[in-house]
């Protein structure tokens, strides 16, 4: 900055300085120099027009004092200022609204009875964005579209583009919005406190003027015509959506497969109609029809006629009396359209209605007879066996809708796999042609099934082969509820086995049968083992355990005790090896 300007005590501002007319040089000094071909910047020593710079006139001491000098404050003492946290308007004033109450007058044209109507409104001013919403409270059955009159937005104040502010609102003033004047009469407590905290003077609240139409409805003019016995309009306005609800039982026991079913009876007070709805119960097996009887007036007493009549509907001229609330008494039976109903309870509104309008009727609920509890362990009746398939497969059709295969004892099937007891048998028949027929009866230990094979006899005239497929054979005294099947303990030499009406007499058995029964002697009668030994020519040995007197066990009993201590699979392998050593094949 040059120091040659003429100040004369004036500030260094445009219009306060005077140019030196004797000055002729106005060029800027050179600030670049070249050294060894490179341009290097240098600090200027003079100003514009070779004027001396102010910084060049100061000494080093003055420069140091200016650098370390602490400036003095112009206003107030020096101290730390406390800066408050800034909060935007949409955060500080969120969900804060001013509420005013008012009204506007609606002009009624072309009506000789009224000139205007007073319609109340509620004005909401949202401090967040200075928007205003005007809502008219909904009056039931008014016939006037009510609700939100002006949606929330900033309302224009004038033609210059200004909007209404909360400072423009106060009690006792008119708010002109889109050609409609809203008179503000009152406000809530929060609005009053907010306006007073901002320094505004809140005017006194005003009363809303009475609506002439409402006053005329309350004080109707004298009527010169004979009034009707019943005011349907008054009943509609007072009794609309008021329903008496009774809980009842429909006694339908007289019809085929009849029973008592719960229903709900609705009595509509607005037009004295009755509706009956069914109460649907889960797993009842009935279609979910919503209504048992549609809403209609039920005739209680019909005019008597001297001639018979058959009509689909009964008109009002033919009915003397309809059902009324006095006819519905809790705890009594009533007949509606030929059906008997027992009223056992009602809801709270119905009780209050009868206490107020019919105090002489006591609406006290009664206990309804409950159905006999079905025992959980009720015995199921199983139909007799029809002979198709096995007994277990046929039984699955009675237990489930989608039959499942019967369960199999897997452990028993694995332990006794490929183990078969074979017996020789003859047919016990009164026919002399069946005396020479010989059969082989095989008993499979894995699934307790029996198969019968007939030997071929030359010149007998009977074709041999498979007589019975593998199947479980029940005993003659077996029942469907408690089936009993043949087991190895029933196959003694000389015993008779009845297989589906055919009687077979066992005549012989193989050696494996004897060895297997001796290994399981606890479930086999001793007489049966003796008969097998006599038939097969085997010496009788004691297989019973020693008494308590301390005698030694026989060798066969010690071997059997050792085998029973083994695991089932090890025992099966050992028995198979013994069969192979004895030359027995299955």
XYZ file of C-alpha atoms in Angstrom, residues 203-463:
261
model
C -58.079 -11.293 23.565
C -61.036 -12.507 25.551
C -62.808 -15.593 24.192
C -66.174 -15.250 22.505
C -69.253 -17.411 22.486
C -70.307 -19.157 19.336
C -73.696 -17.929 18.099
C -76.539 -20.415 18.111
C -77.580 -22.058 14.882
C -81.148 -21.052 13.941
C -81.797 -24.412 12.314
C -80.831 -26.341 15.468
C -82.924 -24.032 17.633
C -85.947 -24.513 15.419
C -85.497 -28.305 15.551
C -85.366 -28.202 19.339
C -88.444 -25.994 19.579
C -90.640 -27.072 16.671
C -93.491 -24.754 15.690
C -97.018 -25.807 16.588
C -98.400 -28.340 14.154
C -101.961 -27.846 12.908
C -102.200 -31.379 11.502
C -102.864 -34.514 13.486
C -99.455 -36.019 14.388
C -98.745 -39.675 13.669
C -98.845 -42.232 16.431
C -95.209 -43.076 15.876
C -92.340 -40.902 14.684
C -90.203 -43.077 12.408
C -87.624 -40.347 11.886
C -87.108 -39.927 15.616
C -86.750 -43.677 16.013
C -84.206 -43.786 13.222
C -82.121 -41.018 14.760
C -82.225 -42.470 18.283
C -82.210 -46.228 17.690
C -80.021 -46.597 14.616
C -77.252 -49.206 15.065
C -78.643 -50.285 18.420
C -79.172 -54.037 18.483
C -80.314 -56.404 21.221
C -78.324 -59.620 21.141
C -79.543 -62.859 22.705
C -77.730 -66.188 22.944
C -80.065 -69.119 22.403
C -80.253 -72.829 21.626
C -82.185 -74.105 18.647
C -83.952 -77.274 19.776
C -84.121 -79.416 16.628
C -84.411 -82.781 18.387
C -87.761 -83.626 16.764
C -86.293 -83.893 13.251
C -84.238 -86.774 11.912
C -80.713 -86.694 13.388
C -81.771 -83.537 15.213
C -79.781 -81.879 17.980
C -79.510 -78.623 19.905
C -77.437 -76.033 18.075
C -76.288 -72.647 19.460
C -77.520 -69.537 17.625
C -77.424 -65.761 18.094
C -80.654 -63.728 17.832
C -80.345 -60.051 16.847
C -83.238 -57.685 17.473
C -82.842 -54.338 15.633
C -84.524 -51.561 17.573
C -84.622 -49.174 14.611
C -87.246 -51.149 12.679
C -88.183 -54.060 15.028
C -86.664 -56.712 12.759
C -85.169 -60.012 13.912
C -82.198 -61.913 12.519
C -80.907 -65.346 13.577
C -77.266 -66.311 12.908
C -75.644 -69.686 13.451
C -72.669 -70.185 15.741
C -70.135 -72.271 13.865
C -68.154 -74.786 15.880
C -64.909 -76.394 14.691
C -65.135 -79.903 13.255
C -68.926 -79.849 13.375
C -69.227 -81.198 9.842
C -71.702 -78.487 8.823
C -71.377 -75.937 6.070
C -70.572 -72.450 7.419
C -73.802 -70.714 6.440
C -73.759 -67.209 7.970
C -77.487 -66.688 8.477
C -80.138 -69.105 9.683
C -82.986 -66.602 9.171
C -82.668 -63.342 7.271
C -83.524 -60.010 8.848
C -87.300 -59.507 8.834
C -90.251 -58.619 11.037
C -91.717 -61.675 12.721
C -95.518 -61.805 13.104
C -96.682 -62.816 16.551
C -100.414 -62.850 16.021
C -102.177 -63.190 12.677
C -105.788 -62.209 12.080
C -108.179 -65.124 12.250
C -109.866 -66.207 9.049
C -112.871 -68.426 8.514
C -111.449 -70.085 5.422
C -108.091 -71.846 4.967
C -105.318 -69.891 3.252
C -101.850 -70.711 1.972
C -99.614 -67.735 1.199
C -95.873 -67.337 0.741
C -95.667 -64.041 2.656
C -97.866 -62.302 5.194
C -98.691 -58.646 4.605
C -99.146 -55.975 7.265
C -102.911 -56.029 6.856
C -103.018 -59.686 7.902
C -100.932 -59.251 11.087
C -102.382 -58.035 14.360
C -99.127 -57.912 16.332
C -95.388 -58.292 15.684
C -92.702 -59.446 18.083
C -91.371 -56.672 20.324
C -88.573 -56.517 22.943
C -91.100 -57.458 25.635
C -91.471 -60.917 24.084
C -87.780 -61.820 24.507
C -87.224 -63.079 28.049
C -83.967 -64.771 29.052
C -84.596 -68.204 30.532
C -87.792 -68.893 28.571
C -88.569 -70.747 25.383
C -90.111 -69.033 22.373
C -91.225 -70.204 18.967
C -90.095 -68.258 15.911
C -91.383 -69.392 12.507
C -92.153 -72.855 13.820
C -88.762 -73.373 15.488
C -88.208 -73.642 19.243
C -85.493 -71.484 20.796
C -84.265 -71.376 24.394
C -82.844 -67.975 25.413
C -80.124 -68.539 27.998
C -78.073 -65.293 27.963
C -77.665 -61.798 26.453
C -74.938 -59.160 26.152
C -74.293 -56.135 28.375
C -76.042 -53.569 26.181
C -79.207 -55.685 26.151
C -79.233 -55.888 29.949
C -78.809 -52.117 30.254
C -81.627 -51.537 27.767
C -84.055 -53.728 29.714
C -83.071 -52.168 33.047
C -83.818 -48.723 31.651
C -86.924 -49.386 29.547
C -88.371 -52.571 31.051
C -87.257 -52.785 34.700
C -89.946 -55.388 35.503
C -88.177 -57.970 33.275
C -85.209 -59.689 34.901
C -82.547 -60.671 32.365
C -80.643 -63.301 34.326
C -78.615 -65.887 32.434
C -79.224 -69.585 33.000
C -77.010 -72.621 32.664
C -77.524 -74.610 29.520
C -77.437 -78.393 29.595
C -74.053 -79.546 28.447
C -73.525 -82.467 26.182
C -72.349 -85.671 27.772
C -68.598 -85.780 27.655
C -67.382 -88.455 25.286
C -64.829 -90.628 27.102
C -61.448 -90.564 25.506
C -60.988 -94.303 25.942
C -64.232 -95.221 24.223
C -64.074 -98.650 22.688
C -64.126 -98.542 18.922
C -66.362 -101.011 17.164
C -64.381 -102.841 14.502
C -66.362 -104.550 11.751
C -65.864 -108.290 11.153
C -63.053 -109.494 8.933
C -64.137 -109.729 5.294
C -61.455 -112.179 4.206
C -59.617 -109.847 1.813
C -55.920 -109.490 2.545
C -54.367 -110.036 5.934
C -56.109 -109.136 9.158
C -53.627 -106.345 9.902
C -54.023 -104.751 6.481
C -57.805 -104.851 6.697
C -57.676 -103.329 10.170
C -55.788 -100.267 8.862
C -58.854 -99.312 6.798
C -60.827 -98.966 10.043
C -58.184 -96.934 11.890
C -57.229 -94.303 9.283
C -58.750 -92.649 6.273
C -55.545 -93.257 4.317
C -54.350 -96.733 5.346
C -50.743 -97.202 6.370
C -48.807 -100.472 6.365
C -48.785 -102.235 9.728
C -45.687 -101.861 11.865
C -43.058 -104.596 11.726
C -40.842 -105.806 14.575
C -37.496 -105.085 12.949
C -35.382 -106.635 15.726
C -37.298 -109.864 15.572
C -37.056 -109.924 11.786
C -33.261 -109.466 11.867
C -32.657 -112.043 14.588
C -34.862 -114.731 13.014
C -34.149 -114.069 9.369
C -34.107 -117.291 7.249
C -35.242 -119.360 10.245
C -38.053 -121.719 9.284
C -39.717 -124.553 11.235
C -40.985 -127.311 8.936
C -43.612 -129.896 9.788
C -45.247 -132.748 7.888
C -49.041 -132.784 8.002
C -52.033 -134.555 6.603
C -55.502 -133.213 5.856
C -58.180 -134.113 8.381
C -61.229 -134.512 6.160
C -64.258 -136.751 5.919
C -63.685 -137.116 2.199
C -61.831 -140.439 1.579
C -60.011 -138.884 -1.372
C -58.095 -136.570 0.982
C -56.579 -139.350 3.155
C -53.453 -139.772 1.001
C -52.747 -136.044 0.593
C -49.536 -134.939 2.337
C -48.461 -131.371 3.116
C -45.411 -129.508 4.362
C -46.261 -126.733 6.834
C -43.539 -124.060 7.145
C -43.538 -121.585 10.045
C -41.386 -118.480 9.494
C -39.978 -117.164 12.774
C -39.158 -113.685 11.417
C -42.787 -112.618 10.877
C -44.871 -115.518 12.375
C -46.284 -116.444 8.981
C -47.285 -119.896 7.744
C -47.112 -121.352 4.252
C -48.383 -124.804 3.202
C -47.044 -126.833 0.298
C -48.764 -129.971 -0.971
C -46.632 -132.901 -2.167
C -47.397 -134.320 -5.558
C -48.859 -137.834 -5.418
C -48.910 -139.866 -8.586
C -52.245 -141.054 -9.919
C -54.133 -139.119 -7.211
C -55.877 -136.764 -9.575
C -54.894 -133.752 -7.449
C -52.321 -131.225 -8.652
